[in-house]
């Protein structure tokens, strides 16, 4: 069974999807980590960001493995490196590149094939797994999302203000929702859940009961 969780950055998707997978005994696929890994590969190889073919070629060659909680790029553990602010800012190049998306969608389908999995991203219920049995669209208000993101950055020792984070988030939302390939969108058959004021456990409880009804 495939459970898709899509939604904007900061809605709590990763934490919730990971916890949900654990509770259900399902595997977990963080597709954002794949876009981040391609972005990091591009930064390291100093690709020309104005030339999408360079990044697409890199995505074709790169070996991206998600092993448990770790992300490997050509065998190197880049779990922490892909969470930097620079990768976050640059990831729009990978996300907006049709050939990169094609490659990563292929990889995501290969990983999920025939297993019980919770997969998290922007296009999982719409493009990658349109036939998934259970689809969730997770949201939160812009302010709450920015506050969570700020907390994450602080935990990583990166300095930022709430205003900066809100501004960057707004730009990213606009770009995520308006790109021509794999835009952030709610699948018509997805259940939308706003997580404002809810704890992770409360969200996970709701989703567990939703999944059980569809099993
Ligand atoms: O969820 P995240 O912040 O780790 O995602 C990193 C980037 O990848 C972000 O720019 C959105 C993009 N992304 C995407 O386009 N499609 C996905 N399925 C997952 C992430």
mmCIF file of C-alpha atoms and ligand atoms in Angstrom:
data_model
loop_
_atom_site.group_PDB
_atom_site.id
_atom_site.type_symbol
_atom_site.label_atom_id
_atom_site.label_comp_id
_atom_site.label_asym_id
_atom_site.label_seq_id
_atom_site.Cartn_x
_atom_site.Cartn_y
_atom_site.Cartn_z
ATOM 1 C CA UNK A 1 0.000 0.000 0.000
ATOM 2 C CA UNK A 2 1.248 3.474 -0.879
ATOM 3 C CA UNK A 3 0.454 6.468 1.338
ATOM 4 C CA UNK A 4 1.378 9.838 -0.181
ATOM 5 C CA UNK A 5 1.908 12.978 1.873
ATOM 6 C CA UNK A 6 2.275 16.213 -0.050
ATOM 7 C CA UNK A 7 2.241 19.836 1.028
ATOM 8 C CA UNK A 8 4.308 22.995 1.325
ATOM 9 C CA UNK A 9 7.609 23.270 3.185
ATOM 10 C CA UNK A 10 7.208 23.612 6.945
ATOM 11 C CA UNK A 11 3.814 21.938 7.183
ATOM 12 C CA UNK A 12 5.497 19.217 9.217
ATOM 13 C CA UNK A 13 5.435 16.615 6.449
ATOM 14 C CA UNK A 14 8.818 15.018 7.098
ATOM 15 C CA UNK A 15 8.367 14.554 10.826
ATOM 16 C CA UNK A 16 4.802 13.330 10.437
ATOM 17 C CA UNK A 17 5.499 11.043 7.470
ATOM 18 C CA UNK A 18 8.465 9.464 9.219
ATOM 19 C CA UNK A 19 6.477 8.885 12.428
ATOM 20 C CA UNK A 20 3.489 7.572 10.477
ATOM 21 C CA UNK A 21 5.681 5.069 8.613
ATOM 22 C CA UNK A 22 7.112 3.880 11.912
ATOM 23 C CA UNK A 23 3.684 3.431 13.497
ATOM 24 C CA UNK A 24 2.390 1.495 10.486
ATOM 25 C CA UNK A 25 5.561 -0.542 10.013
ATOM 26 C CA UNK A 26 5.845 0.895 6.481
ATOM 27 C CA UNK A 27 8.964 2.132 4.712
ATOM 28 C CA UNK A 28 9.485 5.877 4.400
ATOM 29 C CA UNK A 29 10.574 7.821 1.330
ATOM 30 C CA UNK A 30 11.707 11.443 1.661
ATOM 31 C CA UNK A 31 11.651 12.610 -1.960
ATOM 32 C CA UNK A 32 12.802 16.145 -1.055
ATOM 33 C CA UNK A 33 16.089 14.566 0.055
ATOM 34 C CA UNK A 34 16.573 13.349 -3.521
ATOM 35 C CA UNK A 35 16.141 16.866 -4.967
ATOM 36 C CA UNK A 36 18.492 18.149 -2.286
ATOM 37 C CA UNK A 37 21.112 15.497 -3.114
ATOM 38 C CA UNK A 38 21.049 16.456 -6.809
ATOM 39 C CA UNK A 39 21.386 20.108 -5.776
ATOM 40 C CA UNK A 40 24.380 19.339 -3.575
ATOM 41 C CA UNK A 41 25.968 17.387 -6.428
ATOM 42 C CA UNK A 42 25.473 20.464 -8.638
ATOM 43 C CA UNK A 43 27.040 22.764 -6.059
ATOM 44 C CA UNK A 44 30.054 20.522 -5.652
ATOM 45 C CA UNK A 45 30.581 20.154 -9.397
ATOM 46 C CA UNK A 46 30.006 23.898 -9.766
ATOM 47 C CA UNK A 47 27.404 23.475 -12.502
ATOM 48 C CA UNK A 48 26.245 26.533 -14.371
ATOM 49 C CA UNK A 49 22.740 26.951 -12.894
ATOM 50 C CA UNK A 50 21.655 28.761 -16.051
ATOM 51 C CA UNK A 51 22.302 25.576 -18.045
ATOM 52 C CA UNK A 52 19.706 22.995 -16.980
ATOM 53 C CA UNK A 53 21.311 20.262 -19.097
ATOM 54 C CA UNK A 54 24.375 20.213 -16.848
ATOM 55 C CA UNK A 55 22.299 19.480 -13.751
ATOM 56 C CA UNK A 56 20.148 16.964 -15.639
ATOM 57 C CA UNK A 57 23.248 15.071 -16.700
ATOM 58 C CA UNK A 58 24.531 15.073 -13.149
ATOM 59 C CA UNK A 59 21.190 13.728 -11.893
ATOM 60 C CA UNK A 60 21.448 10.920 -14.436
ATOM 61 C CA UNK A 61 24.929 9.958 -13.288
ATOM 62 C CA UNK A 62 24.556 10.478 -9.532
ATOM 63 C CA UNK A 63 23.884 7.460 -7.357
ATOM 64 C CA UNK A 64 21.354 8.482 -4.727
ATOM 65 C CA UNK A 65 20.514 5.985 -2.001
ATOM 66 C CA UNK A 66 18.201 6.454 0.958
ATOM 67 C CA UNK A 67 19.291 3.949 3.575
ATOM 68 C CA UNK A 68 17.216 4.116 6.736
ATOM 69 C CA UNK A 69 17.526 7.712 7.901
ATOM 70 C CA UNK A 70 20.691 8.386 5.909
ATOM 71 C CA UNK A 71 21.060 9.906 2.446
ATOM 72 C CA UNK A 72 23.984 8.729 0.345
ATOM 73 C CA UNK A 73 25.315 10.530 -2.713
ATOM 74 C CA UNK A 74 27.724 8.375 -4.700
ATOM 75 C CA UNK A 75 28.303 6.383 -1.533
ATOM 76 C CA UNK A 76 29.036 9.407 0.682
ATOM 77 C CA UNK A 77 26.762 10.183 3.636
ATOM 78 C CA UNK A 78 25.346 13.663 2.909
ATOM 79 C CA UNK A 79 22.412 13.557 5.361
ATOM 80 C CA UNK A 80 23.483 16.734 7.146
ATOM 81 C CA UNK A 81 25.053 18.492 4.141
ATOM 82 C CA UNK A 82 21.785 18.492 2.155
ATOM 83 C CA UNK A 83 19.992 20.455 4.922
ATOM 84 C CA UNK A 84 22.086 23.621 4.585
ATOM 85 C CA UNK A 85 20.425 26.897 3.695
ATOM 86 C CA UNK A 86 22.389 27.083 0.454
ATOM 87 C CA UNK A 87 21.033 23.722 -0.689
ATOM 88 C CA UNK A 88 17.513 24.842 0.283
ATOM 89 C CA UNK A 89 17.888 28.012 -1.788
ATOM 90 C CA UNK A 90 19.442 26.253 -4.781
ATOM 91 C CA UNK A 91 17.027 23.308 -4.788
ATOM 92 C CA UNK A 92 14.572 25.204 -7.012
ATOM 93 C CA UNK A 93 16.912 24.470 -9.936
ATOM 94 C CA UNK A 94 16.564 20.724 -9.435
ATOM 95 C CA UNK A 95 12.846 20.976 -8.664
ATOM 96 C CA UNK A 96 12.104 23.026 -11.794
ATOM 97 C CA UNK A 97 14.196 20.905 -14.156
ATOM 98 C CA UNK A 98 11.975 18.506 -16.175
ATOM 99 C CA UNK A 99 14.791 16.025 -16.852
ATOM 100 C CA UNK A 100 15.844 15.951 -13.210
ATOM 101 C CA UNK A 101 12.229 15.348 -12.214
ATOM 102 C CA UNK A 102 11.850 12.594 -14.790
ATOM 103 C CA UNK A 103 14.895 10.829 -13.391
ATOM 104 C CA UNK A 104 13.856 11.200 -9.754
ATOM 105 C CA UNK A 105 10.253 10.148 -10.407
ATOM 106 C CA UNK A 106 11.628 6.992 -12.040
ATOM 107 C CA UNK A 107 13.792 6.372 -8.983
ATOM 108 C CA UNK A 108 10.880 6.992 -6.582
ATOM 109 C CA UNK A 109 8.665 4.494 -8.411
ATOM 110 C CA UNK A 110 11.467 1.939 -8.379
ATOM 111 C CA UNK A 111 11.983 2.379 -4.627
ATOM 112 C CA UNK A 112 8.268 2.104 -3.832
ATOM 113 C CA UNK A 113 7.414 -0.741 -6.212
ATOM 114 C CA UNK A 114 5.161 -3.304 -4.537
ATOM 115 C CA UNK A 115 5.940 -2.310 -0.950
ATOM 116 C CA UNK A 116 4.135 -0.706 1.937
ATOM 117 C CA UNK A 117 5.470 2.820 1.973
ATOM 118 C CA UNK A 118 4.779 6.352 3.143
ATOM 119 C CA UNK A 119 6.160 8.738 0.544
ATOM 120 C CA UNK A 120 6.490 12.462 1.121
ATOM 121 C CA UNK A 121 7.002 15.392 -1.258
ATOM 122 C CA UNK A 122 5.096 17.804 -3.499
ATOM 123 C CA UNK A 123 3.891 15.658 -6.400
ATOM 124 C CA UNK A 124 3.536 12.213 -4.870
ATOM 125 C CA UNK A 125 -0.260 11.986 -5.024
ATOM 126 C CA UNK A 126 -0.608 13.872 -8.295
ATOM 127 C CA UNK A 127 2.235 12.742 -10.578
ATOM 128 C CA UNK A 128 4.296 9.953 -9.057
ATOM 129 C CA UNK A 129 1.640 7.710 -7.502
ATOM 130 C CA UNK A 130 -1.729 8.839 -8.887
ATOM 131 C CA UNK A 131 -3.233 5.467 -7.920
ATOM 132 C CA UNK A 132 -2.052 5.544 -4.288
ATOM 133 C CA UNK A 133 -4.677 4.143 -1.914
ATOM 134 C CA UNK A 134 -4.319 6.922 0.640
ATOM 135 C CA UNK A 135 -3.367 10.525 -0.157
ATOM 136 C CA UNK A 136 -2.840 13.318 2.320
ATOM 137 C CA UNK A 137 -2.256 17.033 1.714
ATOM 138 C CA UNK A 138 -0.697 18.536 4.827
ATOM 139 C CA UNK A 139 -0.777 22.295 5.376
ATOM 140 C CA UNK A 140 -0.220 24.875 8.128
ATOM 141 C CA UNK A 141 -0.541 28.655 8.203
ATOM 142 C CA UNK A 142 2.424 30.602 6.729
ATOM 143 C CA UNK A 143 3.346 31.989 10.151
ATOM 144 C CA UNK A 144 3.378 28.625 11.861
ATOM 145 C CA UNK A 145 5.390 27.078 9.033
ATOM 146 C CA UNK A 146 7.964 29.888 9.175
ATOM 147 C CA UNK A 147 8.275 29.577 12.948
ATOM 148 C CA UNK A 148 8.968 25.841 12.596
ATOM 149 C CA UNK A 149 11.543 26.453 9.867
ATOM 150 C CA UNK A 150 13.245 29.081 12.028
ATOM 151 C CA UNK A 151 13.452 26.562 14.863
ATOM 152 C CA UNK A 152 15.064 24.011 12.518
ATOM 153 C CA UNK A 153 17.607 26.578 11.315
ATOM 154 C CA UNK A 154 18.467 27.604 14.857
ATOM 155 C CA UNK A 155 18.952 23.967 15.801
ATOM 156 C CA UNK A 156 21.440 23.711 12.923
ATOM 157 C CA UNK A 157 23.252 26.816 14.145
ATOM 158 C CA UNK A 158 22.191 28.933 11.145
ATOM 159 C CA UNK A 159 21.173 32.541 11.824
ATOM 160 C CA UNK A 160 17.958 34.010 10.356
ATOM 161 C CA UNK A 161 15.015 36.191 11.382
ATOM 162 C CA UNK A 162 11.313 35.303 11.187
ATOM 163 C CA UNK A 163 10.814 38.020 8.545
ATOM 164 C CA UNK A 164 13.585 36.569 6.361
ATOM 165 C CA UNK A 165 12.225 33.061 6.675
ATOM 166 C CA UNK A 166 8.668 34.235 5.888
ATOM 167 C CA UNK A 167 9.859 36.109 2.839
ATOM 168 C CA UNK A 168 11.905 33.183 1.488
ATOM 169 C CA UNK A 169 8.989 30.829 2.197
ATOM 170 C CA UNK A 170 6.556 32.982 0.252
ATOM 171 C CA UNK A 171 8.870 33.032 -2.756
ATOM 172 C CA UNK A 172 9.403 29.272 -2.551
ATOM 173 C CA UNK A 173 5.650 28.595 -2.271
ATOM 174 C CA UNK A 174 4.989 30.676 -5.335
ATOM 175 C CA UNK A 175 7.698 28.906 -7.292
ATOM 176 C CA UNK A 176 6.693 25.445 -6.026
ATOM 177 C CA UNK A 177 3.040 25.926 -6.983
ATOM 178 C CA UNK A 178 3.547 27.616 -10.327
ATOM 179 C CA UNK A 179 6.266 25.524 -11.974
ATOM 180 C CA UNK A 180 5.217 23.701 -15.117
ATOM 181 C CA UNK A 181 6.563 20.291 -14.031
ATOM 182 C CA UNK A 182 5.490 18.504 -10.852
ATOM 183 C CA UNK A 183 4.021 21.586 -9.158
ATOM 184 C CA UNK A 184 2.911 21.462 -5.548
ATOM 185 C CA UNK A 185 -0.777 20.628 -5.771
ATOM 186 C CA UNK A 186 -3.450 18.780 -3.852
ATOM 187 C CA UNK A 187 -4.680 15.688 -5.669
ATOM 188 C CA UNK A 188 -8.474 15.824 -6.035
ATOM 189 C CA UNK A 189 -8.803 12.647 -3.953
ATOM 190 C CA UNK A 190 -6.366 13.746 -1.202
ATOM 191 C CA UNK A 191 -7.515 14.455 2.341
ATOM 192 C CA UNK A 192 -6.385 17.934 3.410
ATOM 193 C CA UNK A 193 -5.257 18.431 6.998
ATOM 194 C CA UNK A 194 -4.150 21.742 8.513
ATOM 195 C CA UNK A 195 -1.728 21.030 11.344
ATOM 196 C CA UNK A 196 -1.927 24.432 13.086
ATOM 197 C CA UNK A 197 -2.042 23.931 16.829
ATOM 198 C CA UNK A 198 -1.732 20.157 16.563
ATOM 199 C CA UNK A 199 1.101 18.134 18.045
ATOM 200 C CA UNK A 200 2.959 15.623 15.894
ATOM 201 C CA UNK A 201 1.296 12.790 17.821
ATOM 202 C CA UNK A 202 -2.173 14.201 17.191
ATOM 203 C CA UNK A 203 -1.497 14.499 13.458
ATOM 204 C CA UNK A 204 -0.047 10.997 13.294
ATOM 205 C CA UNK A 205 -3.041 9.559 15.213
ATOM 206 C CA UNK A 206 -5.411 11.110 12.674
ATOM 207 C CA UNK A 207 -3.424 9.747 9.763
ATOM 208 C CA UNK A 208 -3.091 6.263 11.246
ATOM 209 C CA UNK A 209 -6.872 6.005 11.512
ATOM 210 C CA UNK A 210 -7.264 7.345 7.973
ATOM 211 C CA UNK A 211 -4.849 4.741 6.593
ATOM 212 C CA UNK A 212 -6.477 1.907 8.585
ATOM 213 C CA UNK A 213 -9.841 2.749 7.036
ATOM 214 C CA UNK A 214 -8.333 2.341 3.574
ATOM 215 C CA UNK A 215 -6.364 -0.845 4.244
HETATM 216 O O1 LIG B 1 10.738 19.094 1.179
HETATM 217 P P1 LIG B 1 12.133 19.682 0.989
HETATM 218 O O2 LIG B 1 12.274 21.078 1.484
HETATM 219 O O3 LIG B 1 13.202 18.778 1.510
HETATM 220 O O4 LIG B 1 12.333 19.755 -0.601
HETATM 221 C C1 LIG B 1 13.520 20.192 -1.192
HETATM 222 C C2 LIG B 1 13.227 20.782 -2.553
HETATM 223 O O5 LIG B 1 12.747 19.812 -3.468
HETATM 224 C C3 LIG B 1 12.196 21.899 -2.576
HETATM 225 O O6 LIG B 1 12.655 22.882 -3.495
HETATM 226 C C4 LIG B 1 10.944 21.257 -3.112
HETATM 227 C C5 LIG B 1 11.476 20.184 -3.998
HETATM 228 N N1 LIG B 1 10.670 18.966 -4.085
HETATM 229 C C6 LIG B 1 9.958 18.734 -5.221
HETATM 230 O O7 LIG B 1 9.987 19.573 -6.130
HETATM 231 N N2 LIG B 1 9.242 17.604 -5.358
HETATM 232 C C7 LIG B 1 9.219 16.691 -4.378
HETATM 233 N N3 LIG B 1 8.515 15.562 -4.545
HETATM 234 C C8 LIG B 1 9.929 16.912 -3.190
HETATM 235 C C9 LIG B 1 10.642 18.084 -3.060
#
